Short mmCIF file of C-alpha atoms in Angstrom, two decimals:
data_model
loop_
_atom_site.label_atom_id
_atom_site.label_comp_id
_atom_site.label_asym_id
_atom_site.label_seq_id
_atom_site.Cartn_x
_atom_site.Cartn_y
_atom_site.Cartn_z
CA UNK A 1087 -1.00 30.66 -0.72
CA UNK A 1088 0.45 27.25 -0.74
CA UNK A 1089 1.40 25.17 -3.72
CA UNK A 1090 0.41 21.59 -3.81
CA UNK A 1091 3.17 19.77 -5.73
CA UNK A 1092 3.66 16.43 -7.31
CA UNK A 1093 5.01 14.53 -4.24
CA UNK A 1094 7.94 12.14 -4.28
CA UNK A 1095 6.29 8.90 -3.27
CA UNK A 1096 9.53 6.97 -2.82
CA UNK A 1097 13.18 7.21 -3.81
CA UNK A 1098 12.39 5.49 -7.09
CA UNK A 1099 9.82 7.98 -8.36
CA UNK A 1100 10.76 10.64 -10.85
CA UNK A 1101 7.46 11.57 -12.28
CA UNK A 1102 3.74 10.85 -11.88
CA UNK A 1103 0.54 11.16 -13.89
CA UNK A 1104 -2.24 13.22 -12.43
CA UNK A 1105 -5.07 10.72 -12.88
CA UNK A 1106 -8.00 12.44 -11.19
CA UNK A 1107 -8.74 15.49 -9.18
CA UNK A 1108 -10.76 14.80 -6.04
CA UNK A 1109 -11.36 18.56 -5.41
CA UNK A 1110 -12.27 21.58 -7.52
CA UNK A 1111 -11.57 25.31 -7.02
CA UNK A 1112 -13.61 26.66 -4.16
CA UNK A 1113 -13.53 23.40 -2.18
CA UNK A 1114 -12.34 23.53 1.42
CA UNK A 1115 -9.67 21.12 2.28
CA UNK A 1116 -8.16 19.96 5.57
CA UNK A 1117 -4.68 18.56 6.17
CA UNK A 1118 -4.80 14.93 5.23
CA UNK A 1119 -7.77 15.18 2.84
CA UNK A 1120 -7.35 13.18 -0.36
CA UNK A 1121 -7.15 15.77 -3.15
CA UNK A 1122 -5.89 13.88 -6.15
CA UNK A 1123 -5.13 10.40 -7.40
CA UNK A 1124 -1.62 10.10 -8.96
CA UNK A 1125 -0.44 7.19 -11.06
CA UNK A 1126 3.12 6.03 -10.46
CA UNK A 1127 4.85 3.06 -11.87
CA UNK A 1128 3.72 0.98 -8.90
CA UNK A 1129 0.24 2.15 -7.98
CA UNK A 1130 -2.48 4.73 -8.17
CA UNK A 1131 -1.87 6.76 -5.03
CA UNK A 1132 -4.42 8.82 -3.21
CA UNK A 1133 -2.50 11.99 -2.42
CA UNK A 1134 -3.23 13.85 0.76
CA UNK A 1135 -3.01 17.60 1.31
CA UNK A 1136 -0.31 19.01 3.57
CA UNK A 1137 -2.25 22.25 3.84
CA UNK A 1138 -5.62 23.47 5.04
CA UNK A 1139 -7.48 26.11 3.15
CA UNK A 1140 -9.50 26.62 0.00
CA UNK A 1141 -8.53 25.24 -3.40
CA UNK A 1142 -7.74 28.29 -5.50
CA UNK A 1143 -6.83 26.75 -8.81
CA UNK A 1144 -5.94 23.47 -10.43
CA UNK A 1145 -2.77 23.91 -12.47
CA UNK A 1146 -2.36 20.52 -14.07
CA UNK A 1147 -4.95 18.85 -16.18
CA UNK A 1148 -6.04 15.24 -15.58
CA UNK A 1149 -4.00 12.79 -17.63
CA UNK A 1150 -0.79 14.89 -17.57
CA UNK A 1151 2.53 13.33 -16.55
CA UNK A 1152 4.77 15.74 -14.72
CA UNK A 1153 8.08 15.54 -12.80
CA UNK A 1154 8.17 15.33 -9.02
CA UNK A 1155 7.93 18.88 -7.57
CA UNK A 1156 5.78 20.35 -10.28
CA UNK A 1157 2.94 22.53 -8.89
CA UNK A 1158 -0.31 20.79 -9.27
CA UNK A 1159 -2.71 23.15 -7.54
CA UNK A 1160 -2.73 26.36 -5.50
CA UNK A 1161 -4.40 26.31 -2.02
CA UNK A 1162 -5.05 29.56 -0.26
CA UNK A 1163 -5.41 29.87 3.50
CA UNK A 1164 -8.78 30.73 4.97
CA UNK A 1165 -9.29 34.42 4.66
CA UNK A 1166 -6.76 35.04 1.90
CA UNK A 1167 -8.41 36.77 -1.05
CA UNK A 1168 -9.39 34.56 -3.93
CA UNK A 1169 -7.16 34.45 -6.91
CA UNK A 1170 -4.50 36.61 -5.36
CA UNK A 1171 -1.52 35.73 -7.51
CA UNK A 1172 1.03 34.13 -5.30
CA UNK A 1173 4.32 33.35 -6.80
CA UNK A 1174 3.44 31.91 -10.21
CA UNK A 1175 3.35 28.19 -10.20
CA UNK A 1176 6.80 26.96 -10.99
CA UNK A 1177 7.74 23.85 -12.91
CA UNK A 1178 9.74 21.25 -11.10
CA UNK A 1179 13.29 21.62 -10.10
CA UNK A 1180 15.51 20.08 -12.68
CA UNK A 1181 14.96 16.38 -12.79
CA UNK A 1182 17.54 14.20 -11.24
CA UNK A 1183 20.56 13.22 -13.32
CA UNK A 1184 19.37 9.64 -13.22
CA UNK A 1185 17.42 9.89 -16.39
CA UNK A 1186 15.94 12.14 -19.00
CA UNK A 1187 12.61 13.51 -17.89
CA UNK A 1188 10.85 16.02 -20.07
CA UNK A 1189 9.72 19.08 -18.10
CA UNK A 1190 6.71 20.53 -19.84
CA UNK A 1191 6.01 24.21 -19.36
CA UNK A 1192 3.21 24.55 -16.79
CA UNK A 1193 -0.07 25.39 -18.41
CA UNK A 1194 -1.98 28.49 -17.29
CA UNK A 1195 -3.96 27.88 -14.17
CA UNK A 1196 -7.50 26.70 -14.93
CA UNK A 1197 -9.77 29.13 -13.19
CA UNK A 1198 -12.86 26.95 -12.73
CA UNK A 1199 -16.18 28.36 -11.56
CA UNK A 1200 -17.68 27.55 -8.24
CA UNK A 1201 -19.66 24.42 -8.85
CA UNK A 1202 -21.31 21.82 -6.69
CA UNK A 1203 -19.95 18.23 -6.83
CA UNK A 1204 -23.31 17.03 -8.22
CA UNK A 1205 -23.33 19.60 -10.99
CA UNK A 1206 -19.72 18.84 -11.79
CA UNK A 1207 -20.48 15.17 -12.10
CA UNK A 1208 -23.52 15.91 -14.32
CA UNK A 1209 -21.52 18.29 -16.50
CA UNK A 1210 -18.98 15.58 -17.04
CA UNK A 1211 -21.68 13.10 -17.97
CA UNK A 1212 -23.23 15.44 -20.40
CA UNK A 1213 -20.00 16.60 -21.86
CA UNK A 1214 -20.73 20.24 -20.90
CA UNK A 1215 -17.79 22.63 -20.16
CA UNK A 1216 -18.74 24.10 -16.75
CA UNK A 1217 -16.28 26.99 -17.31
CA UNK A 1218 -18.57 28.21 -20.14
CA UNK A 1219 -21.67 28.35 -17.93
CA UNK A 1220 -22.86 31.47 -16.09
CA UNK A 1221 -23.87 30.25 -12.66
CA UNK A 1222 -27.24 31.23 -11.15
CA UNK A 1223 -26.47 29.98 -7.67
CA UNK A 1224 -25.08 31.68 -4.61
CA UNK A 1225 -22.01 33.72 -5.49
CA UNK A 1226 -22.48 32.70 -9.15
CA UNK A 1227 -22.04 29.05 -8.38
CA UNK A 1228 -23.00 26.75 -11.20
CA UNK A 1229 -25.93 24.62 -10.18
CA UNK A 1230 -27.25 21.31 -11.45
CA UNK A 1231 -30.03 23.16 -13.22
CA UNK A 1232 -27.55 25.50 -14.95
CA UNK A 1233 -25.74 22.42 -16.30
CA UNK A 1234 -28.91 20.81 -17.50
CA UNK A 1235 -29.91 24.11 -19.20
CA UNK A 1236 -26.54 24.48 -20.91
CA UNK A 1237 -26.81 20.85 -22.15
CA UNK A 1238 -30.22 21.41 -23.68
CA UNK A 1239 -29.17 24.69 -25.28
CA UNK A 1240 -26.25 22.93 -26.77
CA UNK A 1241 -28.47 20.16 -28.06
CA UNK A 1242 -30.69 22.71 -29.73
CA UNK A 1243 -27.64 24.38 -31.29
CA UNK A 1244 -26.46 21.11 -32.59
CA UNK A 1245 -29.60 20.77 -34.79
CA UNK A 1246 -28.55 23.99 -36.63
CA UNK A 1247 -25.82 23.66 -39.13
CA UNK A 1248 -22.83 25.56 -37.85
CA UNK A 1249 -19.59 26.07 -39.70
CA UNK A 1250 -17.32 25.90 -36.66
CA UNK A 1251 -17.85 25.09 -33.04
CA UNK A 1252 -18.28 28.26 -30.99
CA UNK A 1253 -17.37 26.64 -27.80
CA UNK A 1254 -14.13 24.92 -26.89
CA UNK A 1255 -14.46 21.18 -26.79
CA UNK A 1256 -16.12 19.77 -23.72
CA UNK A 1257 -14.04 18.81 -20.75
CA UNK A 1258 -12.65 15.42 -21.34
CA UNK A 1259 -13.66 12.62 -18.99
CA UNK A 1260 -11.02 11.41 -16.54
CA UNK A 1261 -8.52 9.53 -18.62
CA UNK A 1262 -7.59 5.93 -18.16
CA UNK A 1263 -4.02 5.35 -17.00
CA UNK A 1264 -1.83 5.32 -20.05
CA UNK A 1265 -1.28 1.84 -21.45
CA UNK A 1266 2.19 1.02 -20.21
CA UNK A 1267 4.13 -2.13 -19.67
CA UNK A 1268 3.57 -1.97 -15.91
CA UNK A 1269 5.88 -4.79 -15.06
CA UNK A 1270 8.81 -3.28 -16.92
CA UNK A 1271 8.19 0.15 -15.32
CA UNK A 1272 8.06 -1.39 -11.84
CA UNK A 1273 11.28 -3.26 -12.45
CA UNK A 1274 12.97 -0.10 -13.78
CA UNK A 1275 11.89 2.03 -10.83
CA UNK A 1276 12.86 -0.58 -8.24
CA UNK A 1277 16.20 -1.03 -10.06
CA UNK A 1278 16.89 2.66 -9.99
CA UNK A 1279 16.26 2.89 -6.22
CA UNK A 1280 18.32 -0.18 -5.44
CA UNK A 1281 21.18 0.95 -7.67
CA UNK A 1282 21.21 4.28 -5.74
CA UNK A 1283 21.16 2.43 -2.46
CA UNK A 1284 24.05 0.13 -3.32
CA UNK A 1285 25.96 3.01 -4.91
CA UNK A 1286 25.66 5.39 -1.93
CA UNK A 1287 24.91 3.43 1.27
CA UNK A 1288 27.70 1.53 3.01
CA UNK A 1289 25.66 -1.46 4.07
CA UNK A 1290 26.69 -3.77 6.92
CA UNK A 1291 24.87 -7.01 7.61
CA UNK A 1292 24.19 -9.04 10.79
CA UNK A 1293 21.95 -11.94 11.50
CA UNK A 1294 20.69 -14.09 14.41
CA UNK A 1295 18.76 -17.33 14.34
CA UNK A 1296 15.84 -16.93 16.70
CA UNK A 1297 13.87 -19.74 18.43
CA UNK A 1298 10.16 -18.89 17.88
CA UNK A 1299 8.81 -21.73 19.94
CA UNK A 1300 7.41 -19.35 22.61
CA UNK A 1301 5.93 -16.99 20.00
CA UNK A 1302 4.30 -19.70 17.94
CA UNK A 1303 2.87 -21.44 21.01
CA UNK A 1304 1.54 -18.08 22.25
CA UNK A 1305 -0.12 -17.50 18.89
CA UNK A 1306 -1.60 -21.03 18.65
CA UNK A 1307 -3.21 -20.50 22.01
CA UNK A 1308 -4.45 -17.07 21.06
CA UNK A 1309 -5.83 -18.15 17.75
CA UNK A 1310 -7.53 -21.28 19.03
CA UNK A 1311 -9.71 -18.99 21.22
CA UNK A 1312 -10.42 -16.58 18.32
CA UNK A 1313 -13.00 -16.81 15.53
CA UNK A 1314 -11.20 -17.35 12.23
CA UNK A 1315 -11.59 -13.84 10.96
CA UNK A 1316 -9.78 -12.46 14.01
CA UNK A 1317 -6.73 -14.79 13.90
CA UNK A 1318 -3.22 -13.35 13.82
CA UNK A 1319 -0.43 -14.53 11.50
CA UNK A 1320 3.13 -14.96 12.91
CA UNK A 1321 4.37 -12.06 10.71
CA UNK A 1322 2.43 -9.71 12.98
CA UNK A 1323 4.50 -10.71 16.00
CA UNK A 1324 7.68 -10.11 13.94
CA UNK A 1325 6.46 -6.70 12.95
CA UNK A 1326 5.57 -5.68 16.48
CA UNK A 1327 8.81 -6.91 17.97
CA UNK A 1328 10.73 -5.07 15.24
CA UNK A 1329 8.99 -1.79 15.95
CA UNK A 1330 9.65 -2.07 19.69
CA UNK A 1331 13.34 -2.94 19.12
CA UNK A 1332 13.66 0.06 16.76
CA UNK A 1333 12.20 2.30 19.44
CA UNK A 1334 15.05 1.09 21.71
CA UNK A 1335 17.77 1.67 19.12
CA UNK A 1336 16.93 4.98 17.49
CA UNK A 1337 20.07 4.95 15.30
CA UNK A 1338 18.29 2.48 13.02
CA UNK A 1339 15.07 4.39 12.79
CA UNK A 1340 15.27 7.42 10.50
CA UNK A 1341 16.92 8.87 7.50
CA UNK A 1342 20.30 9.82 5.99
CA UNK A 1343 19.90 12.89 3.89
CA UNK A 1344 22.09 15.74 2.79
CA UNK A 1345 25.11 14.24 4.65
CA UNK A 1346 23.41 13.99 8.07
CA UNK A 1347 21.41 11.45 10.03
CA UNK A 1348 17.96 12.35 11.24
CA UNK A 1349 16.36 10.05 13.82
CA UNK A 1350 12.62 9.77 13.53
CA UNK A 1351 10.44 10.13 16.65
CA UNK A 1352 7.81 7.60 15.73
CA UNK A 1353 8.34 4.15 14.24
CA UNK A 1354 6.47 3.90 10.92
CA UNK A 1355 7.27 0.47 9.65
CA UNK A 1356 7.53 -0.01 5.91
CA UNK A 1357 6.22 -3.47 5.08
CA UNK A 1358 7.49 -5.01 1.85
CA UNK A 1359 4.58 -6.41 -0.18
CA UNK A 1360 5.27 -8.36 -3.35
CA UNK A 1361 2.89 -7.50 -6.04
CA UNK A 1362 1.40 -10.28 -8.18
CA UNK A 1363 3.03 -10.09 -11.54
CA UNK A 1364 6.32 -8.65 -10.14
CA UNK A 1365 7.63 -5.81 -8.16
CA UNK A 1366 7.50 -4.70 -4.55
CA UNK A 1367 5.97 -1.80 -2.63
CA UNK A 1368 6.61 -1.11 1.06
CA UNK A 1369 3.76 0.94 2.46
CA UNK A 1370 4.17 2.25 5.96
CA UNK A 1371 2.19 1.02 8.96
CA UNK A 1372 2.06 4.10 11.10
CA UNK A 1373 3.02 3.92 14.79
CA UNK A 1374 3.41 0.09 14.44
CA UNK A 1375 4.92 -0.19 17.96
CA UNK A 1376 1.90 1.21 19.63
CA UNK A 1377 -0.80 -0.97 18.00
CA UNK A 1378 -2.14 -4.01 19.85
CA UNK A 1379 -1.59 -7.22 17.90
CA UNK A 1380 -5.12 -7.36 16.63
CA UNK A 1381 -5.08 -3.84 15.27
CA UNK A 1382 -1.61 -4.47 13.73
CA UNK A 1383 -3.05 -7.55 12.00
CA UNK A 1384 -5.93 -5.51 10.65
CA UNK A 1385 -3.64 -2.81 9.38
CA UNK A 1386 -1.31 -5.30 7.75
CA UNK A 1387 -4.15 -7.00 5.98
CA UNK A 1388 -5.65 -3.65 4.85
CA UNK A 1389 -2.35 -2.26 3.54
CA UNK A 1390 -1.45 -5.49 1.71
CA UNK A 1391 -4.82 -5.64 0.01
CA UNK A 1392 -4.67 -1.95 -1.03
CA UNK A 1393 -1.06 -2.32 -2.24
CA UNK A 1394 -2.24 -5.16 -4.45
CA UNK A 1395 -5.33 -3.38 -5.71
CA UNK A 1396 -3.24 -0.29 -6.33
CA UNK A 1397 -4.94 1.97 -3.82
CA UNK A 1398 -2.40 3.39 -1.35
CA UNK A 1399 -2.20 6.81 0.31
CA UNK A 1400 0.67 9.08 -0.29
CA UNK A 1401 1.63 9.21 3.39
CA UNK A 1402 1.92 5.40 3.38
CA UNK A 1403 4.58 5.62 0.63
CA UNK A 1404 6.60 8.45 2.03
CA UNK A 1405 6.55 8.07 5.86
CA UNK A 1406 8.41 4.82 6.48
CA UNK A 1407 11.18 5.19 9.01
CA UNK A 1408 12.62 1.61 8.43
CA UNK A 1409 11.46 -1.31 6.35
CA UNK A 1410 10.73 -4.97 7.13
CA UNK A 1411 10.77 -7.74 4.56
CA UNK A 1412 9.33 -11.04 5.65
CA UNK A 1413 9.65 -13.95 3.24
CA UNK A 1414 6.68 -15.91 4.62
CA UNK A 1415 6.28 -19.71 4.79
CA UNK A 1416 7.33 -20.44 1.28
CA UNK A 1417 10.44 -18.19 1.15
CA UNK A 1418 14.13 -18.72 1.59
CA UNK A 1419 15.84 -19.30 4.94
CA UNK A 1420 17.32 -15.86 5.24
CA UNK A 1421 17.27 -12.49 3.41
CA UNK A 1422 19.86 -9.70 3.53
CA UNK A 1423 17.97 -6.84 2.11
CA UNK A 1424 18.89 -3.65 0.32
CA UNK A 1425 18.12 -0.51 2.26
CA UNK A 1426 15.42 1.75 0.79
CA UNK A 1427 16.96 5.25 0.64
CA UNK A 1428 16.92 7.56 2.53
CA UNK A 1429 16.16 5.12 5.31
CA UNK A 1430 19.04 3.62 7.26
CA UNK A 1431 17.97 0.06 8.03
CA UNK A 1432 16.15 -2.91 6.58
CA UNK A 1433 15.15 -5.84 8.77
CA UNK A 1434 14.63 -9.24 7.06
CA UNK A 1435 12.96 -12.41 8.22
CA UNK A 1436 13.35 -15.70 6.43
CA UNK A 1437 10.93 -18.56 6.38
CA UNK A 1438 9.93 -19.90 9.81
CA UNK A 1439 10.76 -23.62 9.72
CA UNK A 1440 11.30 -26.51 12.08
CA UNK A 1441 15.02 -27.28 12.42
CA UNK A 1442 17.36 -28.80 15.04
CA UNK A 1443 18.18 -26.52 17.99
CA UNK A 1444 19.95 -26.97 21.24
CA UNK A 1445 17.61 -26.35 24.12
CA UNK A 1446 18.31 -27.20 27.79
CA UNK A 1447 21.26 -29.30 26.70
CA UNK A 1448 19.29 -31.42 24.24
CA UNK A 1449 19.02 -31.25 20.45
CA UNK A 1450 15.37 -30.72 19.73
CA UNK A 1451 13.19 -29.66 16.87
CA UNK A 1452 12.08 -25.98 17.11
CA UNK A 1453 10.46 -23.37 14.77
CA UNK A 1454 13.41 -21.11 13.90
CA UNK A 1455 13.69 -17.92 11.93
CA UNK A 1456 16.79 -16.06 10.75
CA UNK A 1457 16.40 -12.38 11.53
CA UNK A 1458 18.82 -10.12 9.66
CA UNK A 1459 19.71 -6.46 9.80
CA UNK A 1460 21.05 -4.49 6.86
CA UNK A 1461 22.06 -1.11 8.14
CA UNK A 1462 23.79 2.10 6.99
CA UNK A 1463 27.24 2.41 8.46
CA UNK A 1464 26.95 6.22 8.34
CA UNK A 1465 24.14 6.04 10.89
CA UNK A 1466 25.03 3.15 13.13
CA UNK A 1467 27.70 0.48 13.70
CA UNK A 1468 27.71 -3.28 14.27
CA UNK A 1469 27.75 -2.88 18.00
CA UNK A 1470 24.43 -1.04 18.01
CA UNK A 1471 23.18 -3.31 15.31
CA UNK A 1472 23.84 -6.41 17.43
CA UNK A 1473 22.08 -4.71 20.34
CA UNK A 1474 19.04 -4.29 18.10
CA UNK A 1475 18.97 -7.95 17.19
CA UNK A 1476 19.38 -9.01 20.77
CA UNK A 1477 16.39 -6.80 21.85
CA UNK A 1478 14.34 -8.18 18.94
CA UNK A 1479 15.10 -11.74 20.11
CA UNK A 1480 14.22 -10.86 23.68
CA UNK A 1481 10.87 -9.39 22.58
CA UNK A 1482 10.03 -12.53 20.59
CA UNK A 1483 10.88 -14.73 23.57
CA UNK A 1484 8.26 -12.87 25.63
CA UNK A 1485 5.35 -12.76 23.27
CA UNK A 1486 2.94 -11.89 26.00
CA UNK A 1487 4.65 -8.43 26.18
CA UNK A 1488 3.95 -7.79 22.50
CA UNK B 436 -25.75 -29.51 9.62
CA UNK B 437 -25.58 -27.90 6.17
CA UNK B 438 -27.26 -28.80 2.96
CA UNK B 439 -26.01 -31.81 1.06
CA UNK B 440 -23.39 -30.88 -1.49
CA UNK B 441 -21.89 -32.58 -4.44
CA UNK B 442 -18.16 -32.52 -5.08
CA UNK B 443 -18.72 -30.45 -8.22
CA UNK B 444 -20.60 -27.83 -6.21
CA UNK B 445 -17.94 -27.62 -3.63
CA UNK B 446 -15.21 -27.37 -6.29
CA UNK B 447 -17.00 -24.51 -7.98
CA UNK B 448 -17.52 -22.78 -4.72
CA UNK B 449 -13.82 -23.09 -3.83
CA UNK B 450 -12.75 -21.72 -7.18
CA UNK B 451 -15.18 -18.82 -6.68
CA UNK B 452 -13.72 -18.03 -3.21
CA UNK B 453 -10.16 -18.20 -4.60
CA UNK B 454 -11.00 -15.75 -7.36
CA UNK B 455 -12.30 -13.25 -4.81
CA UNK B 456 -9.67 -13.68 -2.05
CA UNK B 457 -6.65 -13.81 -4.34
CA UNK B 458 -7.14 -10.96 -6.84
CA UNK B 459 -5.90 -11.87 -10.29
CA UNK B 460 -5.77 -15.59 -9.57
CA UNK B 461 -5.96 -17.80 -12.65
CA UNK B 462 -8.11 -20.54 -11.24
CA UNK B 463 -9.08 -22.22 -14.46
CA UNK B 464 -6.84 -25.08 -15.48
CA UNK B 465 -5.23 -25.47 -12.04
CA UNK B 466 -3.74 -28.91 -11.39
CA UNK B 467 -5.99 -30.26 -8.57
CA UNK B 468 -2.90 -31.72 -6.90
CA UNK B 469 -0.78 -28.64 -7.13
CA UNK B 470 -0.05 -26.49 -4.01
CA UNK B 471 -2.15 -23.39 -4.26
CA UNK B 472 0.48 -21.28 -2.48
CA UNK B 473 2.89 -21.94 -5.33
CA UNK B 474 0.41 -21.89 -8.14
CA UNK B 475 -1.26 -18.74 -7.08
CA UNK B 476 1.54 -17.01 -5.24
CA UNK B 477 -0.49 -16.97 -2.01
CA UNK B 478 1.18 -15.66 1.22
CA UNK B 479 0.04 -16.36 4.78
CA UNK B 480 -2.48 -13.48 4.67
CA UNK B 481 -4.06 -14.94 1.46
CA UNK B 482 -4.25 -18.33 3.12
CA UNK B 483 -5.92 -16.89 6.25
CA UNK B 484 -8.39 -14.85 4.04
CA UNK B 485 -9.15 -17.92 1.92
CA UNK B 486 -9.72 -20.03 4.99
CA UNK B 487 -11.95 -17.42 6.54
CA UNK B 488 -14.17 -17.14 3.46
CA UNK B 489 -14.29 -20.90 3.09
CA UNK B 490 -15.31 -21.27 6.77
CA UNK B 491 -18.06 -18.70 6.43
CA UNK B 492 -19.47 -19.55 3.07
CA UNK B 493 -19.27 -23.38 3.28
CA UNK B 494 -20.14 -23.40 6.97
CA UNK B 495 -17.06 -25.53 8.01
CA UNK B 496 -15.02 -24.69 11.01
CA UNK B 497 -11.34 -24.61 10.15
CA UNK B 498 -8.88 -24.72 13.10
CA UNK B 499 -5.55 -23.16 12.36
CA UNK B 500 -3.78 -26.57 12.43
CA UNK B 501 -5.94 -27.60 9.43
CA UNK B 502 -4.84 -24.79 7.00
CA UNK B 503 -2.41 -27.14 5.31
CA UNK B 504 -5.25 -29.45 4.49
CA UNK B 505 -6.74 -26.76 2.27
CA UNK B 506 -3.69 -26.20 0.11
CA UNK B 507 -4.60 -28.20 -3.00
CA UNK B 508 -8.00 -28.11 -4.79
CA UNK B 509 -8.31 -31.88 -4.38
CA UNK B 510 -7.57 -31.92 -0.62
CA UNK B 511 -9.54 -28.81 0.08
CA UNK B 512 -12.66 -30.36 -1.62
CA UNK B 513 -12.22 -33.53 0.36
CA UNK B 514 -11.83 -31.57 3.57
CA UNK B 515 -15.09 -29.67 3.05
CA UNK B 516 -16.96 -32.80 2.09
CA UNK B 517 -15.72 -34.64 5.17
CA UNK B 518 -17.16 -31.98 7.52
#
């Protein structure tokens, strides 16, 4: 038996609301399948399963807000007997000292009947409680016909006067996200993570001004030959070069947790996306260093769109090994970012702009960008940090290699 | 070439594309001379997606060097009509 718990989708998350179950007891799930949608301050997140097996029971009702770590569902491995009581679902570990979080006692597991997705949908439409139906299908599964029958029986009942309802109230439809001041919540969550970062992480900062003339010329030539929907923005070159440089300096790619540094094997680049109306999320682009520019462009566009329409996957919020913030063409000249714990580095790019630059002994106008590194002094030092920025610059001077 | 278009039709179409490519954009009441990137908080991806939709739906080809011509409602309308 494996317990599927409310995941921590970032250092700033303390609790989440289970918005919607995407599975029901009896469903077979693979690792990576979306099994629930969880609402956090920042987004509705599609949460993926870490386990393969059969959904045994759903522990938390839709619409319930629970602390990180609370058991949401029990998944049994293939071949394990149904309903074998594993360790009883536990409520979360005590919430962090950062703030008061109520820890509700976990409700009893909801043993739902086997039911097909179509029948479940119909039951929801008709307001019929599927748990009250005796199934006529294979292994007592509740079928569409069973649901229809139960609904008409109830309708017949309803014409008779009855002093008290015999049945428990029908299953509620999936609830809407609770009405909250989203902007205030985002600011509060971001503030908590950044306060933790500045309290605990000994930041050091380095920056280099990089001449992007070769990179911009390379892109202009590339894009001129491409149809408009396949054009690439300069930010994609910055991301790719960063991922390659991180691969060369592993001290900057990973985590500081429990007093030790853990280097990550792959480079999953968190990409800061500003949300309209306020706040930032930094979903991961997995294996960013291995993607051809065109694929990286597609992934960036996809992840930004989903971040802004509040549809990210849990792995995208928890897997980043370092983060990039790129201010774009309307931003400031330079940014010295705050590291997102437990990561150990944040790479910042200011606005790309034409400025004077000495090239071949002459002062000329070139497109320049200030690249900065904010890094955790417990995981690296300025010597390695400088090496990182030098490699980054070298990569951007040879855009054909990206 | 494409069908004849009036400035009003083009303006309406541009507003429609902005609404779709920049989710949550308040297009009504925009100053026709104001920079869309500032008014609607558009980043370079938004600009590219806007230019892409404009190019497909209004049948104008937009080279990368012309993106800046699209960045106010007034100039964008004139750009489309000039094509």
